[in-house]
PDB file of C-alpha atoms in Angstrom:
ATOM      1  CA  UNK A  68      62.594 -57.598  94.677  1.00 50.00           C
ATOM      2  CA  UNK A  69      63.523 -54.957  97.059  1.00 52.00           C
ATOM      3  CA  UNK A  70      66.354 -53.857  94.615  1.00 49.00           C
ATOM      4  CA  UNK A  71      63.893 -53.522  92.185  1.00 47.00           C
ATOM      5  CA  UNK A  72      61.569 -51.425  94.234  1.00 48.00           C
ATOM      6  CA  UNK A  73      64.509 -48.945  94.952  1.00 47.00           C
ATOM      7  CA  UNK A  74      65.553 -48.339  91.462  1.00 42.00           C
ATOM      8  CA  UNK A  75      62.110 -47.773  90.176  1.00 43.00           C
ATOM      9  CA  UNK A  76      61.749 -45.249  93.027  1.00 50.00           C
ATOM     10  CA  UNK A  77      65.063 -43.265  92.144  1.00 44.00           C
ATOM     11  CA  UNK A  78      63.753 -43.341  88.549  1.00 44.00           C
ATOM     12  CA  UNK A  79      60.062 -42.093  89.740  1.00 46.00           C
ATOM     13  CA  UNK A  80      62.194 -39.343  91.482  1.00 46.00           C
ATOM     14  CA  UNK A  81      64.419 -38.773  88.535  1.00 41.00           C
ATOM     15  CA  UNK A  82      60.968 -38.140  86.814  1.00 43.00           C
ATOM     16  CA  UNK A  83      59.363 -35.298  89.296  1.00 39.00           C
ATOM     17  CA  UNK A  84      62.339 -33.680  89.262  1.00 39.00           C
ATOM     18  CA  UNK A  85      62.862 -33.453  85.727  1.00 39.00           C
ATOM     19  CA  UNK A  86      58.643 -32.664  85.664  1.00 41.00           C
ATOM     20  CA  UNK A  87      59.204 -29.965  87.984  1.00 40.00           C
ATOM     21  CA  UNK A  88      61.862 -28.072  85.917  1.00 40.00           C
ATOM     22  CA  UNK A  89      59.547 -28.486  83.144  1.00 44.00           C
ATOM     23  CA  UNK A  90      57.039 -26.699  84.979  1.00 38.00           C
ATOM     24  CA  UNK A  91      59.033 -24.289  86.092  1.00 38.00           C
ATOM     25  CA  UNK A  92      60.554 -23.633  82.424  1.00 37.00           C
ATOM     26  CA  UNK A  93      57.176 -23.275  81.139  1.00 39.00           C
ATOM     27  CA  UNK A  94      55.750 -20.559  83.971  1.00 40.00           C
ATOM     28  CA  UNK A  95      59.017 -18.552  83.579  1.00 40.00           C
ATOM     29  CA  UNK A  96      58.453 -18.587  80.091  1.00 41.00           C
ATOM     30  CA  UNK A  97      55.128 -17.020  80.213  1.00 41.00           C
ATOM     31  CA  UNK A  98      56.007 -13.750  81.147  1.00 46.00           C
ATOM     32  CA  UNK A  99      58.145 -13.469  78.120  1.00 48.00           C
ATOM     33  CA  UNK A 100      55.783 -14.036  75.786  1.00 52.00           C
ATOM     34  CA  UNK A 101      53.668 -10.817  76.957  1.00 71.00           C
ATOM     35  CA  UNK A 102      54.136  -7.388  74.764  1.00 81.00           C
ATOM     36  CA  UNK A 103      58.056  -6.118  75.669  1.00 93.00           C
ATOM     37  CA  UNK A 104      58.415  -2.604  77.086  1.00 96.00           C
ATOM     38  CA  UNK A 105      59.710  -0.258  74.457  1.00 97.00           C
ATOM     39  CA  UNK A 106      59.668  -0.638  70.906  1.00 97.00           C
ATOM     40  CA  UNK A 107      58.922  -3.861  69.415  1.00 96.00           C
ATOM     41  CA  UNK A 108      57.079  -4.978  66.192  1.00 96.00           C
ATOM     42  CA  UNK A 109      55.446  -7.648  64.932  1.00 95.00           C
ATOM     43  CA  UNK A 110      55.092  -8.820  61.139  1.00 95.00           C
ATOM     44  CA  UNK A 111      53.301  -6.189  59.988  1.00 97.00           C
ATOM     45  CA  UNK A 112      52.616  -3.417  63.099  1.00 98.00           C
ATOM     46  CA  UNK A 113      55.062  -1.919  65.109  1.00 98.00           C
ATOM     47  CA  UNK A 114      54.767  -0.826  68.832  1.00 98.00           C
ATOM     48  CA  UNK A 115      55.928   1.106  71.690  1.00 98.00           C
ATOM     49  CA  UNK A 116      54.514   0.190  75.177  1.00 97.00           C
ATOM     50  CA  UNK A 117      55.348   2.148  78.113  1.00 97.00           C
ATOM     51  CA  UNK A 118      55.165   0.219  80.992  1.00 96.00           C
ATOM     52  CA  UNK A 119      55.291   2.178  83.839  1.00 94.00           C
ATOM     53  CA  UNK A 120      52.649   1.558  87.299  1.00 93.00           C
ATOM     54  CA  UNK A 121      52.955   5.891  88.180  1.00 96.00           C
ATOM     55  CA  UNK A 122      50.991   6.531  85.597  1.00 95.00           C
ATOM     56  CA  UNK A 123      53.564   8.870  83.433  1.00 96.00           C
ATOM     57  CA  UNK A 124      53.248   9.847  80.228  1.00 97.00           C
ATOM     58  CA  UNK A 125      56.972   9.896  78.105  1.00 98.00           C
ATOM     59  CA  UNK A 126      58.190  11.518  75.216  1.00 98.00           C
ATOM     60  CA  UNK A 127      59.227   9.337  72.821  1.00 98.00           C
ATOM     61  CA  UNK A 128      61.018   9.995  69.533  1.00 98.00           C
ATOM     62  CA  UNK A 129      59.307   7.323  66.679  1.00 98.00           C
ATOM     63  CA  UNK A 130      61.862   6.957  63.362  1.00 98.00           C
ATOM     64  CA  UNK A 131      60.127   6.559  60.465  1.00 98.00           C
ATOM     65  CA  UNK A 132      61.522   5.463  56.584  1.00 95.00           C
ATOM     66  CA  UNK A 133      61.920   7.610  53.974  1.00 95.00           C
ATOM     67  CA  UNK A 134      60.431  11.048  55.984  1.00 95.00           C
ATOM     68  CA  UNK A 135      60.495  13.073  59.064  1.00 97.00           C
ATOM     69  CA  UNK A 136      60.901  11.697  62.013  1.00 98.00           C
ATOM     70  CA  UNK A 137      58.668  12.728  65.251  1.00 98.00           C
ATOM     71  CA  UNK A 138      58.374  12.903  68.859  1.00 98.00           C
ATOM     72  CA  UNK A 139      55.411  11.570  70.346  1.00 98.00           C
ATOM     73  CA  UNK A 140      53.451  11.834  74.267  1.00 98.00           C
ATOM     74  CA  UNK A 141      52.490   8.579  75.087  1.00 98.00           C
ATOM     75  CA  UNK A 142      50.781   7.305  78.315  1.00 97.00           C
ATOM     76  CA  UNK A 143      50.981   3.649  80.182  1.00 97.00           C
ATOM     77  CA  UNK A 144      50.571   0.941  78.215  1.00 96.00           C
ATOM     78  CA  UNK A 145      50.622  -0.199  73.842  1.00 96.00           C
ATOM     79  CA  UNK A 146      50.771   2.143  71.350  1.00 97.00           C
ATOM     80  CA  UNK A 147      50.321   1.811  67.924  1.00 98.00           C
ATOM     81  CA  UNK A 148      52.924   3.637  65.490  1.00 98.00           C
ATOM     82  CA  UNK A 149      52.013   2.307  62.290  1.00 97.00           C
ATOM     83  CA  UNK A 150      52.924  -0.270  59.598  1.00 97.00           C
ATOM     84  CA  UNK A 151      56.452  -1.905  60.440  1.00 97.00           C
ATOM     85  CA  UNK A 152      57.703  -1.700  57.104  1.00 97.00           C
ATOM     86  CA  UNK A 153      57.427   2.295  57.552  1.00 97.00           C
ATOM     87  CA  UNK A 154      58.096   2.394  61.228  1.00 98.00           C
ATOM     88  CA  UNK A 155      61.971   1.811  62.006  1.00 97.00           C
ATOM     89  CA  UNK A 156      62.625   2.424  65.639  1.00 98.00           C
ATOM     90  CA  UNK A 157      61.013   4.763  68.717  1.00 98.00           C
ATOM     91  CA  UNK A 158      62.993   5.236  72.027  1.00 98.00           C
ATOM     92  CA  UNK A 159      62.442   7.105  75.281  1.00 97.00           C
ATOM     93  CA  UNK A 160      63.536  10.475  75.010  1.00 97.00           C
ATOM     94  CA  UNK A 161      64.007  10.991  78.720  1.00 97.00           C
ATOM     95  CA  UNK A 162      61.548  13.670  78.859  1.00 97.00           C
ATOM     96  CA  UNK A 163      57.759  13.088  80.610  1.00 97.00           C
ATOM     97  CA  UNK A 164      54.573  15.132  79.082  1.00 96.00           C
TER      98      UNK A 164
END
């Protein structure tokens, strides 16, 4: 019996471990799931958030399809740009406004 015991305590073990990582899998991938910094879109809006915690406001230039592209001031946090199948990139220009 006490053989028994000892493997179904190295498998309970086995089983918090392998729990654990879960956990720890699953907060990590949080995070991730927030908005990215920078340009993203999504299926049908596209983005640029400028996460900063000074409080800067950036230049960015915003590409657009078939026109002109422009530069844009943006402060901390999401910006809308307009409809992703218009909007096809925006990038930090290195400047601040």
């Amino acid at each position: 019996m006490r053989g028994r015991r000892s493997v179904l305590g190295t498998i309970g073990s086995v089983a918090l471990v392998l729990a654990s990582l879960g956990a720890v899998t699953a907060a990590t991938a949080g995070p991730a799931a927030a908005d990215p910094c920078g340009f993203y879109e999504t299926s049908s809006d596209a983005f640029y958030n400028h996460c900063t915690s000074d409080g800067s406001r950036v230049v960015i230039k915003v590409e657009v399809a078939l026109a002109p592209d422009y530069e844009r001031c943006v402060g901390p946090g999401m910006v809308w740009l307009g409809s992703a199948s218009k909007i096809q990139g925006a990038y930090y220009t290195g400047r601040t406004c």
